[in-house]
Coordinates of C-alpha atoms in Angstrom, one line a residue:
X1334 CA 165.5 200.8 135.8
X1335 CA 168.5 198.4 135.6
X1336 CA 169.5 198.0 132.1
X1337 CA 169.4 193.7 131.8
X1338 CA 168.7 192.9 128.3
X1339 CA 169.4 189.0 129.1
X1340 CA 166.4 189.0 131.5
X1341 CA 163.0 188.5 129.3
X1342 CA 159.6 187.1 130.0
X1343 CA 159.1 183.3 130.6
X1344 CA 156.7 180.9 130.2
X1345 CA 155.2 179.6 133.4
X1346 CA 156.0 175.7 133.0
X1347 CA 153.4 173.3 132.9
X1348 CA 152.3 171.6 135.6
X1349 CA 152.9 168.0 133.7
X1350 CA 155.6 167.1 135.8
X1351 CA 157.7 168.6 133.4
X1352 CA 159.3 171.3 136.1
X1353 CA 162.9 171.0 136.4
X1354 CA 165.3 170.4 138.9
X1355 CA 167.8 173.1 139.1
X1356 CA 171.7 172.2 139.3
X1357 CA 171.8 172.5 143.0
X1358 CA 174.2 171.7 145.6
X1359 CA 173.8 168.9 148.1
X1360 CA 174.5 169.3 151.9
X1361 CA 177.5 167.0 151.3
X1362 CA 179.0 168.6 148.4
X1363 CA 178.7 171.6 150.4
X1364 CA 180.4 170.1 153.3
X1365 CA 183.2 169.2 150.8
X1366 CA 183.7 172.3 148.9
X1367 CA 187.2 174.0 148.5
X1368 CA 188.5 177.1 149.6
X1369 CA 188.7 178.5 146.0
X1370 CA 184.9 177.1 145.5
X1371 CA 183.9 178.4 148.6
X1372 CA 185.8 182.1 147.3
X1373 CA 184.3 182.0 144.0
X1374 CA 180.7 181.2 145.4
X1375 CA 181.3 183.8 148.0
X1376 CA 181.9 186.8 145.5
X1377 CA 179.7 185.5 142.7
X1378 CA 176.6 185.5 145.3
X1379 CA 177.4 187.2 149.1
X1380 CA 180.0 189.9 149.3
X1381 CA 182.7 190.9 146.9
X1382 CA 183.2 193.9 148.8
X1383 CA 183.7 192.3 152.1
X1384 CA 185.7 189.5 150.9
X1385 CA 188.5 192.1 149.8
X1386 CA 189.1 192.9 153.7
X1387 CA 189.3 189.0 154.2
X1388 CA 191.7 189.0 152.3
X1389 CA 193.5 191.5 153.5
X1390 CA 193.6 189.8 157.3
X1391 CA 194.1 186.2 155.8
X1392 CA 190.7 185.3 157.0
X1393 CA 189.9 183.9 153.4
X1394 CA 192.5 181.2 154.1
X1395 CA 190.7 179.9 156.9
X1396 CA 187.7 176.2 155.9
X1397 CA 186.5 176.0 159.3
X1398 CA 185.3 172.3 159.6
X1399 CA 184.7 171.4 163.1
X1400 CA 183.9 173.6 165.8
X1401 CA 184.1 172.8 169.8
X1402 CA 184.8 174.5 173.3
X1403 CA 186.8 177.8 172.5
X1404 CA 188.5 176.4 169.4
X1405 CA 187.9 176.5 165.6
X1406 CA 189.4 173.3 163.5
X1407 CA 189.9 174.4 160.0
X1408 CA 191.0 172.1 156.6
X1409 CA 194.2 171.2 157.9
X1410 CA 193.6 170.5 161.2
X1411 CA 194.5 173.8 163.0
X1412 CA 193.2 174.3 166.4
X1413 CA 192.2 178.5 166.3
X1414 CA 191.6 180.0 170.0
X1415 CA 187.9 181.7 169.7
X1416 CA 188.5 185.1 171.4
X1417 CA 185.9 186.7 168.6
X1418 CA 183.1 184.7 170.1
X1419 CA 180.9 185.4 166.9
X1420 CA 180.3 188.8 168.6
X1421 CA 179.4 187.8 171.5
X1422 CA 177.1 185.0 170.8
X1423 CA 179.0 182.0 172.4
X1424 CA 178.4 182.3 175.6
X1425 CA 178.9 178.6 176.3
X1426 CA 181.4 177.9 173.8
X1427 CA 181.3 176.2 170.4
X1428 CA 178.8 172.6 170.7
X1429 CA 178.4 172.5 173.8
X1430 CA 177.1 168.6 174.5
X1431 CA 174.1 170.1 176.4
X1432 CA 173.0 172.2 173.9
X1433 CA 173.5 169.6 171.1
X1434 CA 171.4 166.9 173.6
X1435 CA 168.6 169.0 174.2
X1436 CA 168.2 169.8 170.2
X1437 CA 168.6 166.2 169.6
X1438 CA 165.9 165.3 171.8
X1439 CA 163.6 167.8 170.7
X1440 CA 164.4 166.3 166.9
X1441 CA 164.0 162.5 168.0
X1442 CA 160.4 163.5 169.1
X1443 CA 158.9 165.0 166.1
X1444 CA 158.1 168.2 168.4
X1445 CA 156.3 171.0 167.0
X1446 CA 158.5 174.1 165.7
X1447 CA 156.1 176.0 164.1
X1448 CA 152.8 176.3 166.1
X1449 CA 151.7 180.1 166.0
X1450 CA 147.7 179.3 165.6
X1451 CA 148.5 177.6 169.3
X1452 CA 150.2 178.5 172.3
X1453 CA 153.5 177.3 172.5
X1454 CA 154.7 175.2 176.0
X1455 CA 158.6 176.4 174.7
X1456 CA 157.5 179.7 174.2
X1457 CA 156.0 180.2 177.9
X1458 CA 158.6 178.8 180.1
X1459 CA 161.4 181.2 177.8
X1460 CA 159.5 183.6 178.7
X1461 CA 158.7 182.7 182.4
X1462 CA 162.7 181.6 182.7
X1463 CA 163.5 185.5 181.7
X1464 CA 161.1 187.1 183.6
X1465 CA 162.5 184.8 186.7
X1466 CA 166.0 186.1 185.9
X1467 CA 165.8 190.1 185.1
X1468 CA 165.3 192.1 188.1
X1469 CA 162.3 194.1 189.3
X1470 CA 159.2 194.0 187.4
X1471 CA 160.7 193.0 183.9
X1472 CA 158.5 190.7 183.1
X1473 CA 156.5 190.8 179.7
X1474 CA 158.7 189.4 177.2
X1475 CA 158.7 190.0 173.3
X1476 CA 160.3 187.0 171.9
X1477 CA 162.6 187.1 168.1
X1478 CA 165.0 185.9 165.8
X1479 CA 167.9 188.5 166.4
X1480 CA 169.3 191.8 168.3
X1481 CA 167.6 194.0 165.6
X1482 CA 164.5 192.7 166.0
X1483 CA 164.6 192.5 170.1
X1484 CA 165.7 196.1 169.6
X1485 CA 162.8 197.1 167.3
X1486 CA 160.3 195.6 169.3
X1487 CA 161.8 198.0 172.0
X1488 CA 161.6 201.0 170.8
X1489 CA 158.2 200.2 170.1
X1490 CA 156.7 199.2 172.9
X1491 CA 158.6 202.2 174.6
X1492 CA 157.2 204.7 172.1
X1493 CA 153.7 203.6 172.6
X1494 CA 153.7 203.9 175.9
X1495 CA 155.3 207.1 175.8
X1496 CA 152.4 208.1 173.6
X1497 CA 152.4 210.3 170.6
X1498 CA 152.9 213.7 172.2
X1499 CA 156.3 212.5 173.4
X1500 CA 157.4 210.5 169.8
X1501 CA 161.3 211.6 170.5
X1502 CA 163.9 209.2 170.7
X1503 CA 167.7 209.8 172.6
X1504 CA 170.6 208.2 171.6
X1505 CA 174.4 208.5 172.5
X1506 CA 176.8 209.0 170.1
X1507 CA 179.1 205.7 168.8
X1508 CA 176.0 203.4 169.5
X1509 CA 175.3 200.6 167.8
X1510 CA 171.6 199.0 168.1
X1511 CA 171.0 197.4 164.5
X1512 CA 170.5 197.7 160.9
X1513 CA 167.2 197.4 160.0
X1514 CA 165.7 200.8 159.5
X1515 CA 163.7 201.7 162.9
X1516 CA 166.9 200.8 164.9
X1517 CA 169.2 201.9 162.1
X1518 CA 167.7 205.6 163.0
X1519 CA 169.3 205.3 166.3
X1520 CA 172.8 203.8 165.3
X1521 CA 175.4 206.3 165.3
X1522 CA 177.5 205.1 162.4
X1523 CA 177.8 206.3 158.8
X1524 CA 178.9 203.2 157.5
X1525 CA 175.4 201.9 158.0
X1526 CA 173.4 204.2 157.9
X1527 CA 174.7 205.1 154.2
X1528 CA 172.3 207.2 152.2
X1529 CA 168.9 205.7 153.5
X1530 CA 166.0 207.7 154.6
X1531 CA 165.7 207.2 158.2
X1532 CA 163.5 208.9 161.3
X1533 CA 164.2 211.7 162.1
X1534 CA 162.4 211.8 165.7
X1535 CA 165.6 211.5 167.4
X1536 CA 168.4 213.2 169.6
X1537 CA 172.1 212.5 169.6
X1538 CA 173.7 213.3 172.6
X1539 CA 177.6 212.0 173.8
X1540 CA 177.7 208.6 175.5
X1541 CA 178.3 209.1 179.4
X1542 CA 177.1 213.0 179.3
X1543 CA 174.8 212.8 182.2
X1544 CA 174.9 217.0 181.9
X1545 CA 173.8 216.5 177.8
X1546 CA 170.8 213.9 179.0
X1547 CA 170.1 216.3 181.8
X1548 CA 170.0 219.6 178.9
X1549 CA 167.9 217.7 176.2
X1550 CA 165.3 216.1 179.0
X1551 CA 164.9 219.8 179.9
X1552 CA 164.6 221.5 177.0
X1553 CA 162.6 219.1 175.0
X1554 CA 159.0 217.9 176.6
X1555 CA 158.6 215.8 173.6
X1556 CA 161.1 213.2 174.6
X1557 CA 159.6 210.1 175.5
X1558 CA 162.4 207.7 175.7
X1559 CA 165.7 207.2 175.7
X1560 CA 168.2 204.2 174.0
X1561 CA 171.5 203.3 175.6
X1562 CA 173.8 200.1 175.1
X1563 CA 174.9 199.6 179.0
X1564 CA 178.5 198.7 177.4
X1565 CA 179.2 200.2 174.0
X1566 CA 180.2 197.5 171.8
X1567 CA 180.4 198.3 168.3
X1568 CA 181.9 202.0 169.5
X1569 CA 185.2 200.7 171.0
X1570 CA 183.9 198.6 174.5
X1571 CA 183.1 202.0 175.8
X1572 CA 181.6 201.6 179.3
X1573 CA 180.1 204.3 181.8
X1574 CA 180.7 204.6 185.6
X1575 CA 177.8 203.6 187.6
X1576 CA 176.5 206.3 189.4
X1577 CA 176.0 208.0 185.4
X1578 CA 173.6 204.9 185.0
X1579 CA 171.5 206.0 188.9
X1580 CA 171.5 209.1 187.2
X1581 CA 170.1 208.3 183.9
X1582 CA 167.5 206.7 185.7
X1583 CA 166.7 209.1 188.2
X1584 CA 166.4 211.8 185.3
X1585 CA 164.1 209.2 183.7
X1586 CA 161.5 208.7 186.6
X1587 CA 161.9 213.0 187.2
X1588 CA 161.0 213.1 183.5
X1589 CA 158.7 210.1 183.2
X1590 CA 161.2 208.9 180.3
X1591 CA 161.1 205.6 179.4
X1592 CA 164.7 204.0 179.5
X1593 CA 165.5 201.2 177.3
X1594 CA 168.9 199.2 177.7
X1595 CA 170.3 197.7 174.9
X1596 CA 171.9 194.6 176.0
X1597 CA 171.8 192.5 172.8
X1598 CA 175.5 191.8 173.2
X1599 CA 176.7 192.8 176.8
X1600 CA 173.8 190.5 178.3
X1601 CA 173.3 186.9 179.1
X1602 CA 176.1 187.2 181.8
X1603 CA 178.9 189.0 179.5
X1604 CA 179.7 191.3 182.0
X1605 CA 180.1 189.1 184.9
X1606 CA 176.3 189.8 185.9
X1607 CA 173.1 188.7 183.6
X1608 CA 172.6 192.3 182.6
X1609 CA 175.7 194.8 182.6
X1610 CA 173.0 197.1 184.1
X1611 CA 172.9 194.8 187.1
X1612 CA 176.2 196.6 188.0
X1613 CA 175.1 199.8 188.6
X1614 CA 172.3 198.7 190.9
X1615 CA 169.7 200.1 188.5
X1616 CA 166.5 198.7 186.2
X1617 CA 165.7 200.3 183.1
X1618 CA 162.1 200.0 181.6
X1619 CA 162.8 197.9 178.8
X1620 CA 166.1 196.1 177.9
X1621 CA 166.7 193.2 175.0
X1622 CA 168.9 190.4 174.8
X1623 CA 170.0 188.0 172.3
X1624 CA 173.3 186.7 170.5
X1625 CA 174.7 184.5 173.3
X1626 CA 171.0 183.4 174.0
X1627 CA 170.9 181.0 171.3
X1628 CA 173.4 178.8 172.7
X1629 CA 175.8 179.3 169.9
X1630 CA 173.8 177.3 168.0
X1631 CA 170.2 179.2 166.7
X1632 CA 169.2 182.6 166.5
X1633 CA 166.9 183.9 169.3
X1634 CA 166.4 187.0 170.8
X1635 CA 164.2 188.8 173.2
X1636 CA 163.0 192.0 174.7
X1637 CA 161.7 192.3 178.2
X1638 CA 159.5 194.9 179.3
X1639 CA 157.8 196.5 182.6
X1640 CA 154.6 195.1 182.6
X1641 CA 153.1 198.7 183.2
X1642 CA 154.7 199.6 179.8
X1643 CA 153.8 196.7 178.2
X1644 CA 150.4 196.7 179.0
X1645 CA 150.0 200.7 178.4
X1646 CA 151.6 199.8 175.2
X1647 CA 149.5 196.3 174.0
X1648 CA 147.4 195.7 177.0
X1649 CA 143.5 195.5 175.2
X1650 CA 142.5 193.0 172.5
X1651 CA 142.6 195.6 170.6
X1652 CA 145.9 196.8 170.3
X1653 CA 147.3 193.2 171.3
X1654 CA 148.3 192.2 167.8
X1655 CA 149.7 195.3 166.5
X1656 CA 153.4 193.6 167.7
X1657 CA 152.9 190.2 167.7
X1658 CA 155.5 188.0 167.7
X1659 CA 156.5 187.1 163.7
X1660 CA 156.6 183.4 162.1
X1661 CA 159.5 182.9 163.6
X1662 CA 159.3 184.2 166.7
X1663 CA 159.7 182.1 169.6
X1664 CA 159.8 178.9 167.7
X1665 CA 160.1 175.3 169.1
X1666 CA 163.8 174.7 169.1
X1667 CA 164.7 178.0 169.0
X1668 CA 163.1 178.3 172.3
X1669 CA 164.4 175.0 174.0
X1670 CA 168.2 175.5 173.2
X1671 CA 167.5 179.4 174.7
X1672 CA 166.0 177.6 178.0
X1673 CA 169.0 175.0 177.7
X1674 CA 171.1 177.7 177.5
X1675 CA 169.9 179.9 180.6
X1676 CA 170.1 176.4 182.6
X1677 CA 173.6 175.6 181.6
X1678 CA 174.9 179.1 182.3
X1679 CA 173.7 179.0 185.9
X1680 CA 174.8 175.3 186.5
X1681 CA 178.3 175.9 185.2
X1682 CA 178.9 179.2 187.3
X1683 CA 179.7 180.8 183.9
X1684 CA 178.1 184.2 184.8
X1685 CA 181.2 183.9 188.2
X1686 CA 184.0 182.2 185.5
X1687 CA 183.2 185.6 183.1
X1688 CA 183.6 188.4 186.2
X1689 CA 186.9 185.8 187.2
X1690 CA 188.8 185.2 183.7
X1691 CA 187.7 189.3 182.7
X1692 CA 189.7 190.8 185.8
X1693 CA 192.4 188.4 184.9
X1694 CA 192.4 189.0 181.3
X1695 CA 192.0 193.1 182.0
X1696 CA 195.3 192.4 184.5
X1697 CA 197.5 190.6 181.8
X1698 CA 196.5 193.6 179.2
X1699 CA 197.6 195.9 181.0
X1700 CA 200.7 194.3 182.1
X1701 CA 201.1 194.6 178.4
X1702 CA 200.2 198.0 178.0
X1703 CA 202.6 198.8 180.8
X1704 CA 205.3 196.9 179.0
X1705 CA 204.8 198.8 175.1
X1706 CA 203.3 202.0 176.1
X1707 CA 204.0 203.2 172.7
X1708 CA 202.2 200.6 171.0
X1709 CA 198.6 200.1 173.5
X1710 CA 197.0 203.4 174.7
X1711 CA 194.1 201.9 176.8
X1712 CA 192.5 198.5 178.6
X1713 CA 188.3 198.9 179.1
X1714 CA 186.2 196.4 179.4
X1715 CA 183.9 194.2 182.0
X1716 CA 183.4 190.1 182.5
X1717 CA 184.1 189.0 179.3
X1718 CA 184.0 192.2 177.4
X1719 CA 186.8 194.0 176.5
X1720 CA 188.6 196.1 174.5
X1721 CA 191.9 197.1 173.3
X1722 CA 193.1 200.3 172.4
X1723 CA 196.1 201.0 169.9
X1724 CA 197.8 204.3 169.9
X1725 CA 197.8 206.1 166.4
X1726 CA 200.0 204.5 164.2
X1727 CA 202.1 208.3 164.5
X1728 CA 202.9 207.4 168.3
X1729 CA 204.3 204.6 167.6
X1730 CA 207.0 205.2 165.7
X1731 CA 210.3 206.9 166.5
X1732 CA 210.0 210.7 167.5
X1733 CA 211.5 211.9 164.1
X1734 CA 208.6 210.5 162.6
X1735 CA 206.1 211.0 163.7
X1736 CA 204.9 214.8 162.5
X1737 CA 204.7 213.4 159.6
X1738 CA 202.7 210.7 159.8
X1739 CA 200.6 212.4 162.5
X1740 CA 199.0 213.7 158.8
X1741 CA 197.9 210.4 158.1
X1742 CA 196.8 209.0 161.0
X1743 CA 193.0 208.8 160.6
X1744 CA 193.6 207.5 157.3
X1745 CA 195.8 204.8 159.1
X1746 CA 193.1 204.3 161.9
X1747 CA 193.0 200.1 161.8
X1748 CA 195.8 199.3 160.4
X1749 CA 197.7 198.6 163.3
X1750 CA 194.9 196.0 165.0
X1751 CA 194.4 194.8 161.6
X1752 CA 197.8 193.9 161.3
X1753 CA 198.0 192.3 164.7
X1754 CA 194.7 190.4 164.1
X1755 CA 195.7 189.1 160.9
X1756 CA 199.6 187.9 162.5
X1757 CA 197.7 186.7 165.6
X1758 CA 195.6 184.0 163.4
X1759 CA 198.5 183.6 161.0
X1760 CA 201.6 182.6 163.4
X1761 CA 199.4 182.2 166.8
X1762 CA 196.3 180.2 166.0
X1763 CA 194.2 183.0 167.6
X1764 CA 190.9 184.8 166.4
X1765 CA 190.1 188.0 167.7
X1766 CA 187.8 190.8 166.8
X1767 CA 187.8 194.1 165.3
X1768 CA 185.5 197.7 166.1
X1769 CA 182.9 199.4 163.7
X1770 CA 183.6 202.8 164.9
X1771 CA 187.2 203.2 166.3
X1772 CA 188.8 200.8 164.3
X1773 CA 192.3 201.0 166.4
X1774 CA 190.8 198.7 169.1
X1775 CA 190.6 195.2 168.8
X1776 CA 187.3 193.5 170.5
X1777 CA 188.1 190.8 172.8
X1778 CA 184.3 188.5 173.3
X1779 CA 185.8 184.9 174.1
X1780 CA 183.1 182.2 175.2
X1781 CA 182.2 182.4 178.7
X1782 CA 183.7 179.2 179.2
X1783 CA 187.4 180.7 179.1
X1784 CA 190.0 179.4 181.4
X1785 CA 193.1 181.0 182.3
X1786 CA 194.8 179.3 179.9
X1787 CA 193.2 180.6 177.1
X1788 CA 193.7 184.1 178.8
X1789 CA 197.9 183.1 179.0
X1790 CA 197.7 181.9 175.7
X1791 CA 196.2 185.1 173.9
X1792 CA 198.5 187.1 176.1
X1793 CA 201.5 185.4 175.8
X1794 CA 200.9 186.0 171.6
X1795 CA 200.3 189.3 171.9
X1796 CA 203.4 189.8 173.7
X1797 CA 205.7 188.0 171.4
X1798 CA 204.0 189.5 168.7
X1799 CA 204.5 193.1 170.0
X1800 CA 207.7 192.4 170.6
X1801 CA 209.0 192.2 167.4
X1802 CA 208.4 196.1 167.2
X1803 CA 206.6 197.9 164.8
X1804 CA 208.6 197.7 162.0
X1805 CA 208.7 194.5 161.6
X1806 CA 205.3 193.9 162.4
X1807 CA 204.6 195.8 159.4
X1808 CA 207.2 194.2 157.1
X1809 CA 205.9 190.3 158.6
X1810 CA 202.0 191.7 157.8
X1811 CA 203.1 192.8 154.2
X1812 CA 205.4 189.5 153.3
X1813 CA 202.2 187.6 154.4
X1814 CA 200.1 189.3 151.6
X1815 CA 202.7 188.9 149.1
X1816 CA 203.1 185.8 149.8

């Protein structure tokens, strides 16, 4: 037990109207709070630890106070260039005046959030709206509050309908699928999977091994299903060609496998198609969605399944309730800005403006990479998606050098992205992201409402910044922390 000699036993108070009002914060005075408030409240109560790499990428700096399109305005005023994209999740930009409409609307009219005893209007066309959109017969949809939870529901409904002589579970290597515990078994990442006691019914194989698949399948009869993210976000924007995605599923029908595609953050038209999966001409069995769903502005997610897997899996009164949707699951608004959202992606060609503004982006990256070969080893990516790839921080120093720190260089995986991330929002105005697993590449997810622009604009930082050599973008990263 924890030794706290300052906690002891209370008295319940007395229901005499005597119960009293803690000293908490209004929604205005939270509105209003400092920088130093809001780091003090921060480490007291949310994160020390993460708060130490805030501060070491400026990030800590940064009151965001109004949000719109694909900028940030923070305390002072300064317009920041969203190429983070909250992971993924802004599809259609920051407030988008459709989104915030619909939600009004729904407010104005007193409408029902929270109606589980009933059957919810909301909840049926979401799910009628998805069904409409995935291809073939993906059409039984599981509907959540985030990518976790689409995921979990997943693997469930796959693993049912597998059955319990086939309980084993393939995964690829540098996956990423969640953190809570039945998805955290099949995340590839000691980071977050720390010391917890997870299940074990699972096989690791490399991501884009069609030969590995094709050896476990064969020598295992106890496989049931197998996880993939179509596009590997968390493990670098790594991305397979797509005749290993006909073969995945060809493997799965010869093996009656059940394939699930993770599409939490790909999906929603990330890719330049609804699903990444789309790409390769292929359907998997199950696949899940969410992030971008919400609109950028509530959390929703869903899973959509075969209905010959879903009803194998939940398909009698009986065992219809054993994965029911939760409290929260496929509430009111929740739902509406998540059917406001599909609408607005397909009226606005956003789906066309991510396949369009991703080629361009790839092209200017690589113009860059073509320019500072030393400094940016490789471009990957699809639609909207896309990553880039640092060399180690060895290769890109002089030649005389570089044995020597070719000793440190996993130690000194990160450093270089986080030094350009942290100069990009200091001296360009520009927010990008970073990698769980290979930390030298830096995640580009910008709303699908980018414009060329905003393509020029991130690219024509990253090329003054890169520019300035190596050096002194080290000596500029460490004067900003000293000062």
């Amino acid at each position: 037990m924890l030794d706290r000699p300052d906690r002891v036993a209370l008295d319940a108070p007395k229901l005499d109207g005597s119960i009293r009002k803690p000293n908490l914060m209004t929604v205005e005075q939270a509105k209003e709070m400092s920088v130093a408030d809001m780091t003090s409240l921060f480490k007291d109560h949310l994160n020390p630890g993460q708060l130490h790499f805030m501060k070491l990428l400026g990030f800590n700096k940064i009151k965001v106070e109004t949000a719109e399109g694909m900028y940030y305005i923070d305390q002072n005023g300064r317009k920041i260039l969203d190429f983070f994209g909250g992971f993924g999740s802004l599809a259609l930009g920051h407030n988008h005046p459709r989104i915030i409409a619909a939600r009004k609307q729904f407010q104005d009219e007193n409408r029902h959030e929270i109606a589980i005893a009933f059957m919810s209007q909301y909840a049926a066309a979401l799910a009628k709206n998805l069904a409409e959109i995935a291809p073939g017969d993906l059409d039984m949809v599981f509907l959540g509050s985030s990518g976790s939870e689409a995921m979990e529901a997943a693997i469930k409904v796959a693993e049912r309908a597998a059955g319990p002589k086939r309980p084993r579970v393939v995964y690829a290597e540098n996956s990423f699928h969640g953190k809570t515990k039945g998805v955290l078994s099949i995340t590839d990442g000691p980071l977050y999977r720390g010391e917890f006691r997870l299940l074990d019914n699972n096989i690791k194989v490399p991501f884009g091994d069609i030969d590995a698949i094709r050896r476990a399948f064969e020598s295992d009869p106890t496989i049931g299903v197998i996880v993939l993210e179509t596009i590997q976000g968390g493990g670098g924007i790594n991305i397979a060609p797509p005749d290993f995605w006909q073969q995945v599923r060809a493997l799965c029908d010869r093996h009656g496998v059940i394939f699930v595609a993770d599409e939490v953050q790909c999906g929603v038209g990330r890719s330049g198609r609804f699903f990444a999966f789309e790409h390769a001409g292929i359907v998997p069995d199950v696949t899940a969605v969410a992030k971008s769903l919400g609109g950028g502005k509530t959390a929703v997610a869903a899973m959509i399944a075969r209905r010959e897997i879903y009803m194998k899996a939940y398909g009698t009164p009986k065992t219809a309730m054993i994965h029911a949707q939760a409290t929260f699951g496929g509430i009111g608004e929740a739902c509406i800005t998540a059917i406001e959202t599909l609408n607005v992606l397909y009226d606005e060609d956003l789906i066309e403006n991510a396949a369009i503004q991703g080629d361009y982006l790839v092209e200017r990256l690589n113009a860059l990479k073509d320019k500072y070969p030393k400094i940016i080893k490789e471009v990957r990516g699809q639609g909207l998606m896309v990553g880039l790839e640092f060399q180690d921080f060895s290769q890109t120093l002089p030649m005389v050098l570089r044995p020597v720190v070719a000793m440190l260089d996993d130690k000194l995986k990160g450093s270089l992205s986080g030094f350009i991330g942290a100069l990009l929002l200091r001296d360009y105005d520009t927010l990008v992201a970073f990698t769980e697993y290979n930390r030298n590449v830096i995640r580009l997810l910008p709303p699908l409402i980018c414009e060329r622009q905003h393509v020029d604009q991130l690219c024509d930082a990253l090329d003054d910044l890169l520019g300035r050599g190596i050096v002194r973008i080290v000596k500029d990263f460490v004067g900003s922390q000293m000062g």
